Coordinates of C-alpha atoms in Angstrom, one line a residue:
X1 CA -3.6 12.5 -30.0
X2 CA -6.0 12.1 -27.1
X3 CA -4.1 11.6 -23.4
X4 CA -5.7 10.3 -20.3
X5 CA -4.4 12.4 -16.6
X6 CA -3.5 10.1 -13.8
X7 CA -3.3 11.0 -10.2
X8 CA -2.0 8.7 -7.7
X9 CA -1.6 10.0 -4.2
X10 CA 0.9 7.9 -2.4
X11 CA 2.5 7.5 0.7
X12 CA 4.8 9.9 0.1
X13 CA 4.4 11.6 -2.8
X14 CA 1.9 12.7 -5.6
X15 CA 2.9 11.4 -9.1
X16 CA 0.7 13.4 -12.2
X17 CA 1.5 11.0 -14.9
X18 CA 0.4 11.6 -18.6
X19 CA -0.3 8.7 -21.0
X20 CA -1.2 8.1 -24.6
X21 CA -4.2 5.4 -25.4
X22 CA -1.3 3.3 -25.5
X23 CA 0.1 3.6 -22.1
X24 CA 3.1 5.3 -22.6
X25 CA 4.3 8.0 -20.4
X26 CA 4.2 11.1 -21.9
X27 CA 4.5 13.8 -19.4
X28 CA 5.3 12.7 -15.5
X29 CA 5.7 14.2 -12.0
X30 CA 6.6 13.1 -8.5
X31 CA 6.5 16.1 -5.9
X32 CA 6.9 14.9 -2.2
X33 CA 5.0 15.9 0.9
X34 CA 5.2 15.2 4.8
X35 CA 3.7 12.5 7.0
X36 CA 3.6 14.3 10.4
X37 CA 4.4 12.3 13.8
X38 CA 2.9 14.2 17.0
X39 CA 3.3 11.6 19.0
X40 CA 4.9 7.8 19.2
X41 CA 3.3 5.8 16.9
X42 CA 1.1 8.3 14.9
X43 CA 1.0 9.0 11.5
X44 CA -1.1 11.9 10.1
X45 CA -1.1 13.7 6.6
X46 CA -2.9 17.4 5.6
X47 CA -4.8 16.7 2.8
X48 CA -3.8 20.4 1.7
X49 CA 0.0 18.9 1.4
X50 CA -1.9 16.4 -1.0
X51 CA -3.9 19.0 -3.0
X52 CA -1.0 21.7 -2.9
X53 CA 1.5 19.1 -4.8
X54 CA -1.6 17.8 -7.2
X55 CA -1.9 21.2 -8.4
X56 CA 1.7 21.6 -8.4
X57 CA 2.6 18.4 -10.7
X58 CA -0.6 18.9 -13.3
X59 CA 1.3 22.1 -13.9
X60 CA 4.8 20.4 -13.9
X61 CA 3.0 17.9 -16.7
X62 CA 1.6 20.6 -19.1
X63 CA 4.6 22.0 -19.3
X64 CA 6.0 18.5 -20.7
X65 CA 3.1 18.1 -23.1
X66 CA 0.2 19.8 -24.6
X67 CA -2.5 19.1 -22.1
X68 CA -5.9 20.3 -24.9
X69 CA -6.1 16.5 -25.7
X70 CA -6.5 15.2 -22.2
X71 CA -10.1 13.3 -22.5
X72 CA -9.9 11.7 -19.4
X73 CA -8.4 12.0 -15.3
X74 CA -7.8 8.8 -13.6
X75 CA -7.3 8.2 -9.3
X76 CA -5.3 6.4 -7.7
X77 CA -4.1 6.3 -3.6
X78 CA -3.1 4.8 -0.7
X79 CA -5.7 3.0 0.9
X80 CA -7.1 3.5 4.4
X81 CA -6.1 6.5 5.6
X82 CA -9.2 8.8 6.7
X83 CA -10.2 12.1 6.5
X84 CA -13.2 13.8 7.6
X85 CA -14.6 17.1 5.9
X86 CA -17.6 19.3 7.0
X87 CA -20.6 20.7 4.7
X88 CA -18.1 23.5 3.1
X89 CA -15.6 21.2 2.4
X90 CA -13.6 22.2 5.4
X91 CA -11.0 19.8 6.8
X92 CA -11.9 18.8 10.0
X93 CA -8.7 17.2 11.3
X94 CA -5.7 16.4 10.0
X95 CA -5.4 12.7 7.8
X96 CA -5.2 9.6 10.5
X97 CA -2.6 7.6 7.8
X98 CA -3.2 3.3 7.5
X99 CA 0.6 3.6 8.8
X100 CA -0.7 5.4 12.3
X101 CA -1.2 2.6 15.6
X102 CA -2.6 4.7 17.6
X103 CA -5.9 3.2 17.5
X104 CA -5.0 -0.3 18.6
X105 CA -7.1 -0.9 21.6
X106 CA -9.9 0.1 19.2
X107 CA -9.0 -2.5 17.1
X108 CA -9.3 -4.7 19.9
X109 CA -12.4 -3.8 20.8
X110 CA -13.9 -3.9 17.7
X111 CA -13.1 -7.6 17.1
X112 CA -14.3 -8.3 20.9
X113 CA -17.8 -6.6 19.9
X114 CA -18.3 -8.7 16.7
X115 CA -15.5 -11.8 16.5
X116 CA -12.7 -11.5 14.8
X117 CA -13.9 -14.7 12.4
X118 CA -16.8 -12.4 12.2
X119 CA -15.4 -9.7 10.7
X120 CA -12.8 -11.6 8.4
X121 CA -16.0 -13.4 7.4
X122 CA -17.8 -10.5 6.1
X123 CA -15.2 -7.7 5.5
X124 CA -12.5 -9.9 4.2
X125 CA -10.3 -8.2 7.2
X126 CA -8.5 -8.6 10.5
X127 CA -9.3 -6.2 13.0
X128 CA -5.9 -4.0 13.1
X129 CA -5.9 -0.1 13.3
X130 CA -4.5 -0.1 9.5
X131 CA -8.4 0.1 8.9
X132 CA -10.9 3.0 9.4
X133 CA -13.3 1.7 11.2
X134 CA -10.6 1.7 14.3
X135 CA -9.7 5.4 13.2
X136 CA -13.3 6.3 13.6
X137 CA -14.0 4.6 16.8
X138 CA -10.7 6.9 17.7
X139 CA -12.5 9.9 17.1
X140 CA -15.5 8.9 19.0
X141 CA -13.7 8.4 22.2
X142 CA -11.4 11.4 22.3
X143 CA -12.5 13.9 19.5
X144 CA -16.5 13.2 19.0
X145 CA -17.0 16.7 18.0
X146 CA -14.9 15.8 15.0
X147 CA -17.9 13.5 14.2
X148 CA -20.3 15.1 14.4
X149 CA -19.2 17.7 12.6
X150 CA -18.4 15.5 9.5
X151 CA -20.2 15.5 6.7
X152 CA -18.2 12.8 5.0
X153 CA -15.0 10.7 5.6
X154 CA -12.8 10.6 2.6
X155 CA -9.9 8.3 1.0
X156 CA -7.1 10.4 -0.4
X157 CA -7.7 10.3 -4.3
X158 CA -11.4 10.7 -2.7
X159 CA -10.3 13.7 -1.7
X160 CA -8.9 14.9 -4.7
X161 CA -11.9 13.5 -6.9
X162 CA -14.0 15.8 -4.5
X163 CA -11.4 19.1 -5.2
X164 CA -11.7 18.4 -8.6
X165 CA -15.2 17.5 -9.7
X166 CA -17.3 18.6 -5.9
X167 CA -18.5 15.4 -5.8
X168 CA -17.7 12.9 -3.0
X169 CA -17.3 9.1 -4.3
X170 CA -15.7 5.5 -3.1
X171 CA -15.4 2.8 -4.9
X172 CA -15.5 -1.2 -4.3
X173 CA -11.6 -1.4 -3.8
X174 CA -11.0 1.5 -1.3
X175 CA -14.6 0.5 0.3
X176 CA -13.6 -2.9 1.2
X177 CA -10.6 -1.4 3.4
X178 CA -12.8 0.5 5.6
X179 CA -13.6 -2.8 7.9
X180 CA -17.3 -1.3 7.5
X181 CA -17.8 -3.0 3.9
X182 CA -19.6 -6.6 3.7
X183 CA -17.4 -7.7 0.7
X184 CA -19.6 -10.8 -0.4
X185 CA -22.5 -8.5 -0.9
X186 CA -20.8 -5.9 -2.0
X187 CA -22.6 -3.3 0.1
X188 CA -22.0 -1.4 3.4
X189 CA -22.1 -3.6 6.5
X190 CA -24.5 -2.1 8.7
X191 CA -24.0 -3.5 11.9
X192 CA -20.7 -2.0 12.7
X193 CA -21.5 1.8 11.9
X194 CA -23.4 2.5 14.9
X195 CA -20.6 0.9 17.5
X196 CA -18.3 3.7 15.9
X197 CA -20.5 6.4 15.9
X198 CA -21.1 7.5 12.6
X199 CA -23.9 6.6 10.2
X200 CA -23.7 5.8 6.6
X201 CA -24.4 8.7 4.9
X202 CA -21.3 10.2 6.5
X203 CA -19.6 8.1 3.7
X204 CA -19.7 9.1 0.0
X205 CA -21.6 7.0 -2.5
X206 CA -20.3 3.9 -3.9
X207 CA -19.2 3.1 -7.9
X208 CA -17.1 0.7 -9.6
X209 CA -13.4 1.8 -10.4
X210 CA -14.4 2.2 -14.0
X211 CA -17.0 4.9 -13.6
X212 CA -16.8 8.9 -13.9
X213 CA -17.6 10.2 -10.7
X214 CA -18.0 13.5 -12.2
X215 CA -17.0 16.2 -14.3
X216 CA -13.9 19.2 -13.8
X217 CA -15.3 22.1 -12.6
X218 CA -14.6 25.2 -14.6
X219 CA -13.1 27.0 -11.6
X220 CA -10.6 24.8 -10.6
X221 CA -9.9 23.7 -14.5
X222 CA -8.7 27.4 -15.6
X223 CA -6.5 27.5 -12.3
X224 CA -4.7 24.1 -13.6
X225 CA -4.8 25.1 -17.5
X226 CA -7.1 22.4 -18.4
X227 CA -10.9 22.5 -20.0
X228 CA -13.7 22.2 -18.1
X229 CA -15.6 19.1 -18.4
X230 CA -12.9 17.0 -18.3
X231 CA -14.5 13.1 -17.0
X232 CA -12.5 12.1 -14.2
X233 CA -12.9 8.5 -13.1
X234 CA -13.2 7.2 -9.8
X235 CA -10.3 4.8 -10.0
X236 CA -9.0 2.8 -7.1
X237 CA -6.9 1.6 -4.2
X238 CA -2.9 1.6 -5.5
X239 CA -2.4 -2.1 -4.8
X240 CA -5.1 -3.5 -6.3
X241 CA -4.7 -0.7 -9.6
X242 CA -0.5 -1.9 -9.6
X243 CA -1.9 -5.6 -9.7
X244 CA -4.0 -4.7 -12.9
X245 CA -1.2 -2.3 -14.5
X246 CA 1.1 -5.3 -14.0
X247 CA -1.3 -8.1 -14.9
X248 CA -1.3 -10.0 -12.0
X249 CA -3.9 -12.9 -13.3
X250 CA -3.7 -16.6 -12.6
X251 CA -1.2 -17.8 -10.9
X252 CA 0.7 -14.8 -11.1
X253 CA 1.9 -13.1 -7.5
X254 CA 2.8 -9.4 -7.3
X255 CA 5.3 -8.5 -5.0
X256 CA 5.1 -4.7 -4.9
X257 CA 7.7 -2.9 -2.6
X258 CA 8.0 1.0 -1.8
X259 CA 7.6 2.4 1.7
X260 CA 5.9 -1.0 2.3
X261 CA 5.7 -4.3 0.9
X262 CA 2.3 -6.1 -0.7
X263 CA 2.3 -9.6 -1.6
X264 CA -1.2 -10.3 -3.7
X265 CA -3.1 -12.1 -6.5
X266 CA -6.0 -12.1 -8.0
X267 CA -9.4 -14.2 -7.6
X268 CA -12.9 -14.0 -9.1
X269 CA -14.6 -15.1 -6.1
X270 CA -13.7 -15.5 -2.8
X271 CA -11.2 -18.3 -1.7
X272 CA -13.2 -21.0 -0.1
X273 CA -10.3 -21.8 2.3
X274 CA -9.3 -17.9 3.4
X275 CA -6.8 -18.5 5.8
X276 CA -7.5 -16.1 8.7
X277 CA -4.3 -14.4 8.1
X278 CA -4.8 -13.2 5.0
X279 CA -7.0 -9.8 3.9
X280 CA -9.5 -10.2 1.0
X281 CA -10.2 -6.9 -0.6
X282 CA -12.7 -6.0 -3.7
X283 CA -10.7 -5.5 -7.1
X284 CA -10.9 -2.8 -9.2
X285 CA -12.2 -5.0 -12.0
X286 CA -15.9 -5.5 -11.9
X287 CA -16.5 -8.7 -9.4
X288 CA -12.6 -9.6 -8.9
X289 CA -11.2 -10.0 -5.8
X290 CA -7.6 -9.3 -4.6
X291 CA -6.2 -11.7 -1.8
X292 CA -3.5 -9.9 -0.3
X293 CA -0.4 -9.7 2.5
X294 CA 1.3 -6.7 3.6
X295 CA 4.7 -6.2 5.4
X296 CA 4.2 -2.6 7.0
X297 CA 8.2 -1.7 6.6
X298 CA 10.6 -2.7 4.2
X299 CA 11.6 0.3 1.4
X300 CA 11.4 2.0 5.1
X301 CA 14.1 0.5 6.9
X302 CA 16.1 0.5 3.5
X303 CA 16.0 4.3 3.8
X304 CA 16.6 4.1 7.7
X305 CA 20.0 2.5 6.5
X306 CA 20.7 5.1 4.1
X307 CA 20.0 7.7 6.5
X308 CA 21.6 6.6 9.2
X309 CA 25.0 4.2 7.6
X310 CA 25.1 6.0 4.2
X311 CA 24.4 9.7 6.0
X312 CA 28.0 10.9 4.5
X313 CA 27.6 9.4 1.0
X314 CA 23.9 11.1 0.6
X315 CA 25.2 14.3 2.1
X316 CA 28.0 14.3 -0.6
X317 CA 25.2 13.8 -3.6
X318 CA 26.2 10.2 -4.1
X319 CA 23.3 7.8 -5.0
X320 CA 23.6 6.0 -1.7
X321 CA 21.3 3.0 -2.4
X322 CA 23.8 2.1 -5.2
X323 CA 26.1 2.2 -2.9
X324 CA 24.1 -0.1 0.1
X325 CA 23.2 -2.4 -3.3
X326 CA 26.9 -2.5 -3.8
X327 CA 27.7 -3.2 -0.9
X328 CA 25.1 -5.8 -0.1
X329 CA 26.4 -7.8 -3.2
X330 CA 29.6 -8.4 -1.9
X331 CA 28.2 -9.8 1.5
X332 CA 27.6 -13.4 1.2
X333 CA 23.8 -15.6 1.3
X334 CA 22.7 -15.4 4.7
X335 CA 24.7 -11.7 5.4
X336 CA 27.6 -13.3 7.3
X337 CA 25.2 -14.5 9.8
X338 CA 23.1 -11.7 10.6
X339 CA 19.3 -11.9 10.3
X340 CA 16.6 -9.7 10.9
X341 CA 13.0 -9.3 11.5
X342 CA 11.7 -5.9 9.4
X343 CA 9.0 -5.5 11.9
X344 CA 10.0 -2.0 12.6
X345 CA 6.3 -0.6 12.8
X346 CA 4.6 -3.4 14.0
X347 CA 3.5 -6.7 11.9
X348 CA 0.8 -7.0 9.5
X349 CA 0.4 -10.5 7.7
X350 CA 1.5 -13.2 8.0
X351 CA 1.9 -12.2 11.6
X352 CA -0.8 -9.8 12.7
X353 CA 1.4 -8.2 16.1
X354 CA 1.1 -4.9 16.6
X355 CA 3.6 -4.9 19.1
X356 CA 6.4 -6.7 17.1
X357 CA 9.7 -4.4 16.4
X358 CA 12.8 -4.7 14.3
X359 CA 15.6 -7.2 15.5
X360 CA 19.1 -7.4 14.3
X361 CA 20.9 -10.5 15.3
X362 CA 23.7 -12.2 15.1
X363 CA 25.9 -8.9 14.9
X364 CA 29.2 -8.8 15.4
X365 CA 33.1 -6.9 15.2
X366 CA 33.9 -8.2 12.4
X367 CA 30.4 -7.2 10.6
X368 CA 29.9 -4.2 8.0
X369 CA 27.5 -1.8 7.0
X370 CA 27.0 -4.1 4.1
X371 CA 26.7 -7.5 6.1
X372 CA 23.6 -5.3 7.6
X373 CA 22.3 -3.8 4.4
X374 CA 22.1 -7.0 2.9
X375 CA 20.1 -8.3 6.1
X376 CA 17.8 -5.7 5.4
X377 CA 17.1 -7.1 2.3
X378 CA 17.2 -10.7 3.0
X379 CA 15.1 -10.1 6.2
X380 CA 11.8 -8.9 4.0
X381 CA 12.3 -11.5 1.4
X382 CA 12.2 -14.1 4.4
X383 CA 9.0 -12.7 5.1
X384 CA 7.2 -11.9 1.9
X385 CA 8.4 -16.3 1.4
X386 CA 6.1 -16.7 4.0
X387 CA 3.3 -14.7 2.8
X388 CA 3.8 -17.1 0.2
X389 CA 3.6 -20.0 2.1
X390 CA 0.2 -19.2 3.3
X391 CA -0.9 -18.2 -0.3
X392 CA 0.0 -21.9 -1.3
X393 CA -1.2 -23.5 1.6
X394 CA -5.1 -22.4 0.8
X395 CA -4.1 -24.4 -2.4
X396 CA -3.5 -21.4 -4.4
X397 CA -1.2 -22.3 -7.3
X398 CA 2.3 -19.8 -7.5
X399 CA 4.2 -20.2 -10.5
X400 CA 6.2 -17.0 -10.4
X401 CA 6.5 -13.6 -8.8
X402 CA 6.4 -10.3 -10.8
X403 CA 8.4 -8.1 -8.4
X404 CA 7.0 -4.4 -8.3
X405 CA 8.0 -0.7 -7.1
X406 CA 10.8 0.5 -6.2
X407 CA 12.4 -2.7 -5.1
X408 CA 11.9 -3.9 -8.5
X409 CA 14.9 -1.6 -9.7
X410 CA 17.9 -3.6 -7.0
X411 CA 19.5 -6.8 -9.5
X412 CA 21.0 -7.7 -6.3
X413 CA 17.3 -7.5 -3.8
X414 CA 15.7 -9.3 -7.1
X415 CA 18.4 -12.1 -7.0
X416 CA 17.8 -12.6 -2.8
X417 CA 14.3 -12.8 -3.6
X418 CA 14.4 -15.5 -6.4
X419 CA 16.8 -17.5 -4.1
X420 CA 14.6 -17.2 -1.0
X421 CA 11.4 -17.7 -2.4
X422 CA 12.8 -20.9 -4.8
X423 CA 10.6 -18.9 -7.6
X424 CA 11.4 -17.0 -10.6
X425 CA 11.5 -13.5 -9.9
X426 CA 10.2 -11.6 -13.5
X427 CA 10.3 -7.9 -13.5
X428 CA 8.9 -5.9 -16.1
X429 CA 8.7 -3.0 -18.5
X430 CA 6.2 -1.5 -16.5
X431 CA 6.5 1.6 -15.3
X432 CA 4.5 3.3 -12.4
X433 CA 2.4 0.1 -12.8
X434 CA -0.9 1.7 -10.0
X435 CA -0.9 4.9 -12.2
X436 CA -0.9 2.8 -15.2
X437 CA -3.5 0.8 -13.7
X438 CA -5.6 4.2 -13.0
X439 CA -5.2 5.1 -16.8
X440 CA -6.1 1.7 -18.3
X441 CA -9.6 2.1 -15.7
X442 CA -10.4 5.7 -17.2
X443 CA -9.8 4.5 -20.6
X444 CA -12.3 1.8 -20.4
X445 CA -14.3 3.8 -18.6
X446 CA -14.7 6.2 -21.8
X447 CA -14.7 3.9 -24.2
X448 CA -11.4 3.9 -25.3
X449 CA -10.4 0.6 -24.6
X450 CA -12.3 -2.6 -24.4
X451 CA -10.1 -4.7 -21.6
X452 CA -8.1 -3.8 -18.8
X453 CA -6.2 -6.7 -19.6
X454 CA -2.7 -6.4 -22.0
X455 CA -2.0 -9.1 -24.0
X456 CA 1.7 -8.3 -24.6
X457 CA 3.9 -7.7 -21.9
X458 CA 8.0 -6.8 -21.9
X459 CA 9.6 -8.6 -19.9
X460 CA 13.1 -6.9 -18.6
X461 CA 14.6 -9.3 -16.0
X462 CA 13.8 -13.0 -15.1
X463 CA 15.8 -13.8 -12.2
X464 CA 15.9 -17.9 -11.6
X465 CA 17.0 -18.9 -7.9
X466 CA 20.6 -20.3 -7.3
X467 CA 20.3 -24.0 -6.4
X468 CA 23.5 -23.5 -3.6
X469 CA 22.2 -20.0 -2.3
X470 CA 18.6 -21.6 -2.0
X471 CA 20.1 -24.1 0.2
X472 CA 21.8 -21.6 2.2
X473 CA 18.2 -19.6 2.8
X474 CA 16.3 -22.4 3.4
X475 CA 18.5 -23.2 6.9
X476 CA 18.5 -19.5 7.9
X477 CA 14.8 -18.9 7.0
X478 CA 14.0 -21.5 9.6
X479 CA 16.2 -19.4 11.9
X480 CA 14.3 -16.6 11.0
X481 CA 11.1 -17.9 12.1
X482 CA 12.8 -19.7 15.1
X483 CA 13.7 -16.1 16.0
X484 CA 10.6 -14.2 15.6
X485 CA 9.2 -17.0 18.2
X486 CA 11.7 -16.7 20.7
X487 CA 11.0 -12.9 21.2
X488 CA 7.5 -12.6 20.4
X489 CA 6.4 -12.9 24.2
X490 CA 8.9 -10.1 24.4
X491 CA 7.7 -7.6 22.4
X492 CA 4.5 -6.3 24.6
X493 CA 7.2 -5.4 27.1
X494 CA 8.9 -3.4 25.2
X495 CA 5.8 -1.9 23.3
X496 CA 4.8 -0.5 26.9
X497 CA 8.6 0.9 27.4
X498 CA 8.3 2.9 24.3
X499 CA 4.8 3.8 24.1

């Protein structure tokens, strides 16, 4: 029985998954690594941490199932976050992550230099130091030697295409999230390399998602128990790979939420009316495009709750986010009158503030850990509505939302979201939908299969929204946004308290 490899290098964790031609799981690991915080408001990774637990969980796999049939290795990874190697391979500093702010003011000066409408125009972006390009203008201004020195700046499953096969490759999807990548052409955007000093052969050569960047090498294939030769293909960013491995087409929205939140569909051209808030990135699949909105924190805060309400019960063993899902349930639509803002690291779309930050309102004696947990939950529902809203607005057409990640797994979080977003929630039998994603693209890319699109789908939960609760959320969602309004003006001053 022949079995495709998939590595998808998240957040915060690597997950080797083994399929059949068939997509079912087979073999699967998840092995957790750090994301390091120097300073307020960094994020950085060590690609070793990435490698170390790659090796780690292919090992894990093959002792779950006889790995002599694997034909194929699939990528998958976060998108944005940078790293830059030298001619050996050497890792020149430590992996700036798309969660880090720290290069803000670059950011800022980037969309000075060219207009932001410019740059949404041609990258499909909004200047916002998620993107590399404001990581690389970083280096320039306070570590230049680091670019210099670079060879190439890698992606992470760039990364760990380049450990496995030697050879350093990008594709469309992970491209189009440098803010260096003219989307409409499909090609590198020239004018914008010089500005942050580095030139484009610093940057490893571009393929589609469904082509073999190379081949394992023999070395590193006896040190994982694999054959040499193995084809591993290049793969693609994890939203855009969870959108095709839960088959986000038409008027389909995916709602995928894990450490953050992504709210997407899927276009074969570019929208005619982009609204400026919204990010337009290249698609795995050959000359698709994936319109997208993300919410920087939301499984985030819901693990800043655990840790900090639900300390005891996770100290004692007890799965605390039943517990805060428990708990949530028997708080009532519109969490006893507490609302909040899950800006807790800044806000991406539909807002685009860097210096937003979490608010809790409305708190009072009388309030629970529960009244606040459920907050939590209704706060990033309020907001992934409005990503909605601007999706319909550029006359999009949203039928339904397939909710996603981990998220997905909370009856009570999938019943908020049906009754705030006035949509039918559908989650379904797809498990670890971007590595599923990776492993329909390397079976394509073989021959293997002959669509990346599924016919059949199982369908698990269909949540449809409660006509009284619906009413309830549509009055506080307008005291949601009321809210954000009121203390927007505030923020900078307490950015510049914290920073």
């Amino acid at each position: 029985m022949s079995k495709i490899l998939t590595i998808d290098i998240g957040t915060t964790a690597c997950k080797v998954i083994v399929f059949d031609l068939q997509g079912n799981i087979l073999a699967k690991s998840n092995r957790e690594y750090p994301t390091y915080t120097p300073q307020i408001e960094w994020a950085e990774q060590d690609p070793n941490d990435w490698w170390s637990e790659c090796v780690s969980g292919i090992k894990e796999c093959l002792q779950q199932t006889d790995g002599s049939s694997i034909v194929a290795i699939g990528l998958s990874s976060q998108r944005e976050t940078v790293v830059p190697l030298d001619k050996d391979g050497n890792i020149l500093y430590r992996a700036i992550s798309w969660m880090d702010r720290r290069s803000r003011l670059e950011a800022e000066q980037i969309s000075q230099e060219f207009g932001k409408e410019t740059i949404h125009k041609i990258t499909g972006l909004i200047p916002d130091s998620t993107f590399t390009a404001t990581k690389l203008l970083w280096f320039k201004k306070y570590e230049p030697d680091v670019l210099k020195k670079a060879t190439v700046f890698l992606q992470p499953k760039e990364f760990i295409g380049y450990k496995l096969t030697g050879e350093a490759a990008t594709d469309h999807s992970l491209a189009s999230r440098t803010m260096m990548f003219d989307i409409n052409k499909r090609q590198w955007w020239q004018d914008i390399f010089e500005f942050v000093g580095v030139k484009q052969n610093q940057f490893p050569k571009l393929c589609y998602a469904d082509e073999i960047i190379g081949y394992l090498k023999d070395d590193v294939a006896k040190m994982l128990g694999l054959k040499s030769g193995i084809p591993v293909i290049s793969g693609g960013g994890d939203r855009p790979l969870e959108a095709v491995g839960a088959g986000i087409i038409g008027s389909r929205v995916m709602e995928s939420t894990g450490t953050a939140t992504n709210v997407s569909m899927s276009s074969n051209k570019v929208p005619e009316l982009l609204d400026p808030r919204v990010v337009c990135s290249c698609h795995v699949i050959r000359d698709y495009y994936l319109i997208e909105q993300g919410i920087s924190t939301s499984g985030t805060i819901l693990r800043w709750v655990r840790d900090n309400l639900y300390r005891g019960e996770k100290e004692k063993g007890e799965n605390a986010y039943e517990i805060i899902d428990k708990e949530a349930e028997n708080s009532s639509p519109g969490a006893n009158g507490i609302v909040l803002l899950p800006f807790f690291m800044g806000s991406r779309a539909t807002r685009w503030n860097p210096d937003a930050r979490g608010v809790l309102f409305g708190l009072t004696l009388t309030h629970s850990r529960g009244d606040i947990a459920r907050s939590v939950l209704e706060g990033i529902s309020y907001e992934i509505r409005a990503c909605i809203e601007i999706l319909e607005g550029m006359g999009l057409k949203v039928e339904n939302v397939v909710s996603m990640g981990g998220g997905a797994k909370s009856t009570v979080w999938s019943k908020i979201k049906a009754d705030i977003l006035g949509k039918k929630v559908i989650v379904e039998k797809v498990s670890e939908a971007a590595s599923k994603g990776a492993m329909l693209l390397a079976a394509v890319a073989i021959g293997a299969r002959e669509s990346l699109i599924e016919e059949k789908r199982e369908v698990l939960f269909e949540y449809m929204p409660n006509p009284n609760n619906q009413r309830v959320y549509d009055k506080v969602y307008e005291i949601y946004n009321e809210l954000y309004n009121s203390v927007s003006s505030i923020y900078p001053k307490i950015s510049k308290i914290s920073s």
